[in-house]
mmCIF file of C-alpha atoms in Angstrom:
data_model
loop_
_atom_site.group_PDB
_atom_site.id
_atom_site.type_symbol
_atom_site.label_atom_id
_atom_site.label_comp_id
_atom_site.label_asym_id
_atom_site.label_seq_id
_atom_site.Cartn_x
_atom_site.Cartn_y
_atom_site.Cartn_z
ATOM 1 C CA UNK A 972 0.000 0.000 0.000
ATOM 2 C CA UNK A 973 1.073 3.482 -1.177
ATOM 3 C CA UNK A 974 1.406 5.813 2.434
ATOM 4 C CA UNK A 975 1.725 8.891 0.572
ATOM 5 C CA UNK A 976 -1.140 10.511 -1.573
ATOM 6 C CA UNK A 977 -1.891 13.445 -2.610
ATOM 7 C CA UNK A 978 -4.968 15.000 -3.332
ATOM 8 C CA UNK A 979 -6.505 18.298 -4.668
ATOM 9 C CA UNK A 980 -9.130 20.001 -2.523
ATOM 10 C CA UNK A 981 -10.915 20.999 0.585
ATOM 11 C CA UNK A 982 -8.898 19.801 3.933
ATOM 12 C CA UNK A 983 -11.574 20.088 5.758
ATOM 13 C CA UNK A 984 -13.872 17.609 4.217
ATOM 14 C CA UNK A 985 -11.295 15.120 4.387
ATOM 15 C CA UNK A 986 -11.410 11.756 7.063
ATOM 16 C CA UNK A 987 -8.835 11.165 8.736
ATOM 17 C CA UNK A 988 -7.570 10.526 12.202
ATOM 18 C CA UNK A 989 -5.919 14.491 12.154
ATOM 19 C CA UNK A 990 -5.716 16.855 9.644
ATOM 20 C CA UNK A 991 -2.744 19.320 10.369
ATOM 21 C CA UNK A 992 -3.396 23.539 10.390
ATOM 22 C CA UNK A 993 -1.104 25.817 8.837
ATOM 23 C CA UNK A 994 -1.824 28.387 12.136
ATOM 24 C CA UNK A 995 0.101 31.496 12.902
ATOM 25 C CA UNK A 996 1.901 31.391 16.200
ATOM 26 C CA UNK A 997 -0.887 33.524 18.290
ATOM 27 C CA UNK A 998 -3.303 30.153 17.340
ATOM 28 C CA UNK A 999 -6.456 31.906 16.996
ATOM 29 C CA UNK A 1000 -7.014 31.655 13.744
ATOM 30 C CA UNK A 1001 -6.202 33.681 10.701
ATOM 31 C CA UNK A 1002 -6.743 33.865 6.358
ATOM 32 C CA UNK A 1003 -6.337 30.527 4.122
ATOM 33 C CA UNK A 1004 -6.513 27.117 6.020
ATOM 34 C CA UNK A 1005 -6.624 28.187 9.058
ATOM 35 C CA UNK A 1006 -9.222 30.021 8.519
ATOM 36 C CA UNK A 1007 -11.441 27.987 6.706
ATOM 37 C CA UNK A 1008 -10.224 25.006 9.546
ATOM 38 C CA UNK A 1009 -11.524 27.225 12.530
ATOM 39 C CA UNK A 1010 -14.611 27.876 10.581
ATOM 40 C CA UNK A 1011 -15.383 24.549 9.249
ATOM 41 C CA UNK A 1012 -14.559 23.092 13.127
ATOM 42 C CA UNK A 1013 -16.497 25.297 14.861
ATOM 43 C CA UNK A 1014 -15.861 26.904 18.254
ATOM 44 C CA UNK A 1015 -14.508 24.149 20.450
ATOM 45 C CA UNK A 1016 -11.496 24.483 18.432
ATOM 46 C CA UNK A 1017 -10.602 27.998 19.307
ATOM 47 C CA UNK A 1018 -11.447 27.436 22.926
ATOM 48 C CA UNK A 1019 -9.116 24.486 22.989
ATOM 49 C CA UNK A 1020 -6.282 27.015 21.570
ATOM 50 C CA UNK A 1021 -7.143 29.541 23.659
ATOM 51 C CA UNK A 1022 -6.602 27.129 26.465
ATOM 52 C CA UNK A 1023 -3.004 25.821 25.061
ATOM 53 C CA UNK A 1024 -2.051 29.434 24.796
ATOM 54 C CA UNK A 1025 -3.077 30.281 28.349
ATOM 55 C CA UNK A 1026 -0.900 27.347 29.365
ATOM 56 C CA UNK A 1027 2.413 27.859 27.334
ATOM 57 C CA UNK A 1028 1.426 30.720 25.230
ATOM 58 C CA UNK A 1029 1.621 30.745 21.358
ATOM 59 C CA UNK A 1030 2.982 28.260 19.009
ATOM 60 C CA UNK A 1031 6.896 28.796 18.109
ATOM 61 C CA UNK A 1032 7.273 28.477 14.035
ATOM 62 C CA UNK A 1033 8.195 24.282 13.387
ATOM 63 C CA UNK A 1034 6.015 23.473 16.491
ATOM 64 C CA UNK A 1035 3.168 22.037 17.020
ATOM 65 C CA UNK A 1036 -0.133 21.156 19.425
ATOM 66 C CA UNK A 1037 -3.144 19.357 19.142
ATOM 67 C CA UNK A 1038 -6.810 19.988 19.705
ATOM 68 C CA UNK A 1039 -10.501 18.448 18.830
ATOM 69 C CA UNK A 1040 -11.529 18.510 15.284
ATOM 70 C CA UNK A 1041 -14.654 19.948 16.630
ATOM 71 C CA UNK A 1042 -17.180 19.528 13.233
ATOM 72 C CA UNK A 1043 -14.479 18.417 11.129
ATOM 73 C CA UNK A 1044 -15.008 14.455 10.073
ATOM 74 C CA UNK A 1045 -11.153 14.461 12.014
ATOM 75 C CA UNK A 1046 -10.610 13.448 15.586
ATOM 76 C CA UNK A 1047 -7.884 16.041 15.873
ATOM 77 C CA UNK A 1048 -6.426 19.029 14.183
ATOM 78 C CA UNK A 1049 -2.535 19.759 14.719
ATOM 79 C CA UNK A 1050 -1.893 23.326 14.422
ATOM 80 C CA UNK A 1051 1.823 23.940 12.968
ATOM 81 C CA UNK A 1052 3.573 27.294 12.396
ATOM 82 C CA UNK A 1053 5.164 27.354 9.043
ATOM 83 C CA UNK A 1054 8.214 29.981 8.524
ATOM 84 C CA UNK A 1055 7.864 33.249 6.602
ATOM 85 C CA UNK A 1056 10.179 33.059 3.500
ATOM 86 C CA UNK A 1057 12.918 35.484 4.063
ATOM 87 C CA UNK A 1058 14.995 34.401 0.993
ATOM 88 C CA UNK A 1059 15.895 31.075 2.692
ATOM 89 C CA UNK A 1060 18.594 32.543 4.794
ATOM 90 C CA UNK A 1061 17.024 32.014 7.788
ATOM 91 C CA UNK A 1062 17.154 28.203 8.015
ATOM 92 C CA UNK A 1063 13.601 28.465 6.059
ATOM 93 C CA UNK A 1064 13.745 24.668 5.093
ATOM 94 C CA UNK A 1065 14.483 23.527 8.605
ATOM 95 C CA UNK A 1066 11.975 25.185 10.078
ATOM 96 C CA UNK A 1067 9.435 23.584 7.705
ATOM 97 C CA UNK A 1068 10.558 20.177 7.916
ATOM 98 C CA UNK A 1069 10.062 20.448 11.458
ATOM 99 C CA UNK A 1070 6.440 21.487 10.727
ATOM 100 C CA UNK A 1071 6.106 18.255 8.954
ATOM 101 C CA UNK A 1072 8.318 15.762 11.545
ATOM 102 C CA UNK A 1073 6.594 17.283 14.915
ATOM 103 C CA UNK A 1074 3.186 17.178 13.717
ATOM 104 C CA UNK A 1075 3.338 13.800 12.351
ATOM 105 C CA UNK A 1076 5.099 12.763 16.283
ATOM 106 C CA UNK A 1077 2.388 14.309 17.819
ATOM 107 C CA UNK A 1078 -0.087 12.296 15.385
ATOM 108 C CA UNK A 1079 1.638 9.168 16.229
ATOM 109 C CA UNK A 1080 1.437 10.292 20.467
ATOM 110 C CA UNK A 1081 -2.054 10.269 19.709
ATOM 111 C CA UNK A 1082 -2.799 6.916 17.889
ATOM 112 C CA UNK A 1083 -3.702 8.428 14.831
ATOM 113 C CA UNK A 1084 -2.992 6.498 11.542
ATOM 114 C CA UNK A 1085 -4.152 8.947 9.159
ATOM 115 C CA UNK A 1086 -3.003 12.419 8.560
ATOM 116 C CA UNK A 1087 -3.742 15.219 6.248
ATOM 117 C CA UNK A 1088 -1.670 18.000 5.572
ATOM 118 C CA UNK A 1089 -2.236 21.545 3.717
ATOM 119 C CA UNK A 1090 1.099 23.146 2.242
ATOM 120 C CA UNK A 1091 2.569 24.862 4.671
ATOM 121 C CA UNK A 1092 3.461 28.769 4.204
ATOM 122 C CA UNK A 1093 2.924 28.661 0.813
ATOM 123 C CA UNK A 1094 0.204 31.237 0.926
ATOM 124 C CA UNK A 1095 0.865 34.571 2.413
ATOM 125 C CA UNK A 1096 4.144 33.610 4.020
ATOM 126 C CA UNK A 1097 5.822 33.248 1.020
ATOM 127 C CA UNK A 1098 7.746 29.912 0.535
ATOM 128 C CA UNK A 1099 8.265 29.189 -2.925
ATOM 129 C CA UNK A 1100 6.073 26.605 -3.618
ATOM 130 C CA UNK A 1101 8.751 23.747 -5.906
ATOM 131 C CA UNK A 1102 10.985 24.345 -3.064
ATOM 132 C CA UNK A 1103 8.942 23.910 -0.428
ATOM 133 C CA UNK A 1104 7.113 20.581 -1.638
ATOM 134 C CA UNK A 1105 10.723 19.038 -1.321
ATOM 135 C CA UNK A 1106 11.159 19.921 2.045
ATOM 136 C CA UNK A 1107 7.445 18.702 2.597
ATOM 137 C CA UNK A 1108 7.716 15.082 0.738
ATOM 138 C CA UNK A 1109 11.520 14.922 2.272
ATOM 139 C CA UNK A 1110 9.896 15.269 5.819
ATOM 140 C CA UNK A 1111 7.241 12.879 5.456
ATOM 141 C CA UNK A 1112 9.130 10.382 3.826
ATOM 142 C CA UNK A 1113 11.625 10.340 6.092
ATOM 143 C CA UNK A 1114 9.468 10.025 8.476
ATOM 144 C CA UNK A 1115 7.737 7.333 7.227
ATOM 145 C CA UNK A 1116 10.588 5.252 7.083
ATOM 146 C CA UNK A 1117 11.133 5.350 10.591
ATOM 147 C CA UNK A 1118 7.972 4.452 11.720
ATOM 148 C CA UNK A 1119 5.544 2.085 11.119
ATOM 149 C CA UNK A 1120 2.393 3.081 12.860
ATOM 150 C CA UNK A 1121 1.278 6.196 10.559
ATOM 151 C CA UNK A 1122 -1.149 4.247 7.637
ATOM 152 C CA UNK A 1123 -1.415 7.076 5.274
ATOM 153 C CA UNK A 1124 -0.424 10.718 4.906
ATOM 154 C CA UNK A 1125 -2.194 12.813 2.369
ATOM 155 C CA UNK A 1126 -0.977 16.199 1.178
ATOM 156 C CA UNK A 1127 -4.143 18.344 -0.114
ATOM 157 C CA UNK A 1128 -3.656 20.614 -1.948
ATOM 158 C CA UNK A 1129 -5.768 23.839 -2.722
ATOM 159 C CA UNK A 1130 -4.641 25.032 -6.007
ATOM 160 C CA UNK A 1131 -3.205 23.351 -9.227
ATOM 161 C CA UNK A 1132 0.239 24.814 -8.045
ATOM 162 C CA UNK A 1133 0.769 23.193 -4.964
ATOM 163 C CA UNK A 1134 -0.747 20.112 -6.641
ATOM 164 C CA UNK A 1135 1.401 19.672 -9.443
ATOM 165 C CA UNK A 1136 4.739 20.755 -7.277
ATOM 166 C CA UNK A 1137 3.755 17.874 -4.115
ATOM 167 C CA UNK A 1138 2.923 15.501 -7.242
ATOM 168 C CA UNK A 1139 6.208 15.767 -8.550
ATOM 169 C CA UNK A 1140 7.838 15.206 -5.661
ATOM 170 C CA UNK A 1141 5.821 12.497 -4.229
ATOM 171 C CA UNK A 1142 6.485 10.317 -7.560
#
């Protein structure tokens, strides 16, 4: 069985055990996924954030924390804070991979077997989107080979560019 797929379309309507959030580090939601995430959820996923930023306060880029899916047909959502693209000076690709590799440890911490995930900052932060499906398929894979327990990952994709850049990548 093939773990990776990729898909066009709507994370939100997808099943799965978690999808994963491209948040902003103040986790209260924002423009693009994590918008539409917090909407399509509902409210018990802001008040879970509100709760983990209480607690430890925001969410430091390449980190990541769980809540409910609320409405979503998810158990959980991971909210991960993708880097702003400063020219990729700024350890850019490391950052993002560890978008990819914490989220899918704190999938695995929580028994889940299936995970979606949007591409991360290439919307208004910038990351060029070839370059940063590498670092996204390089994560994963990695990943994958290191553990067994995650089933399937699926990268959705919003827009045809995203799509065809993950697609290449994923083979």
């Amino acid at each position: 069985m093939k773990k990776l797929e990729v898909l066009k379309g709507d994370i939100t309507k997808i099943e799965v055990d978690a999808i994963v959030n491209a948040a902003n580090s103040s986790l209260m939601g924002g423009g693009g996924v994590d918008g539409a995430i917090h909407r399509a959820g509902g409210p018990a996923i802001l008040e879970e954030c509100r709760k983990i930023v209480a607690k430890q306060g925001g969410c430091k880029t390449g980190e990541a924390v769980i809540t409910t899916a609320g409405n979503l047909p998810a158990k959980f959502v991971i909210h991960t804070v993708g880097p702003v693209w400063n020219g990729g000076q700024k350890k850019e690709a490391e950052k993002l991979a560890n978008c990819y590799q914490n989220s899918l440890e704190l999938a695995v911490k929580n028994n889940c077997k299936t995970i979606a995930f949007p591409c991360i900052s290439t919307g208004v932060y910038g990351y060029p989107i070839a370059q940063a499906a590498e670092v996204a398929v390089a994560a994963v894979k990695a990943f994958l080979k290191e553990n067994e327990s995650v089933e399937k990952v699926k990268f959705v994709c919003f827009d045809d560019a995203n799509f065809e850049a993950i697609t290449f990548e994923a083979g």
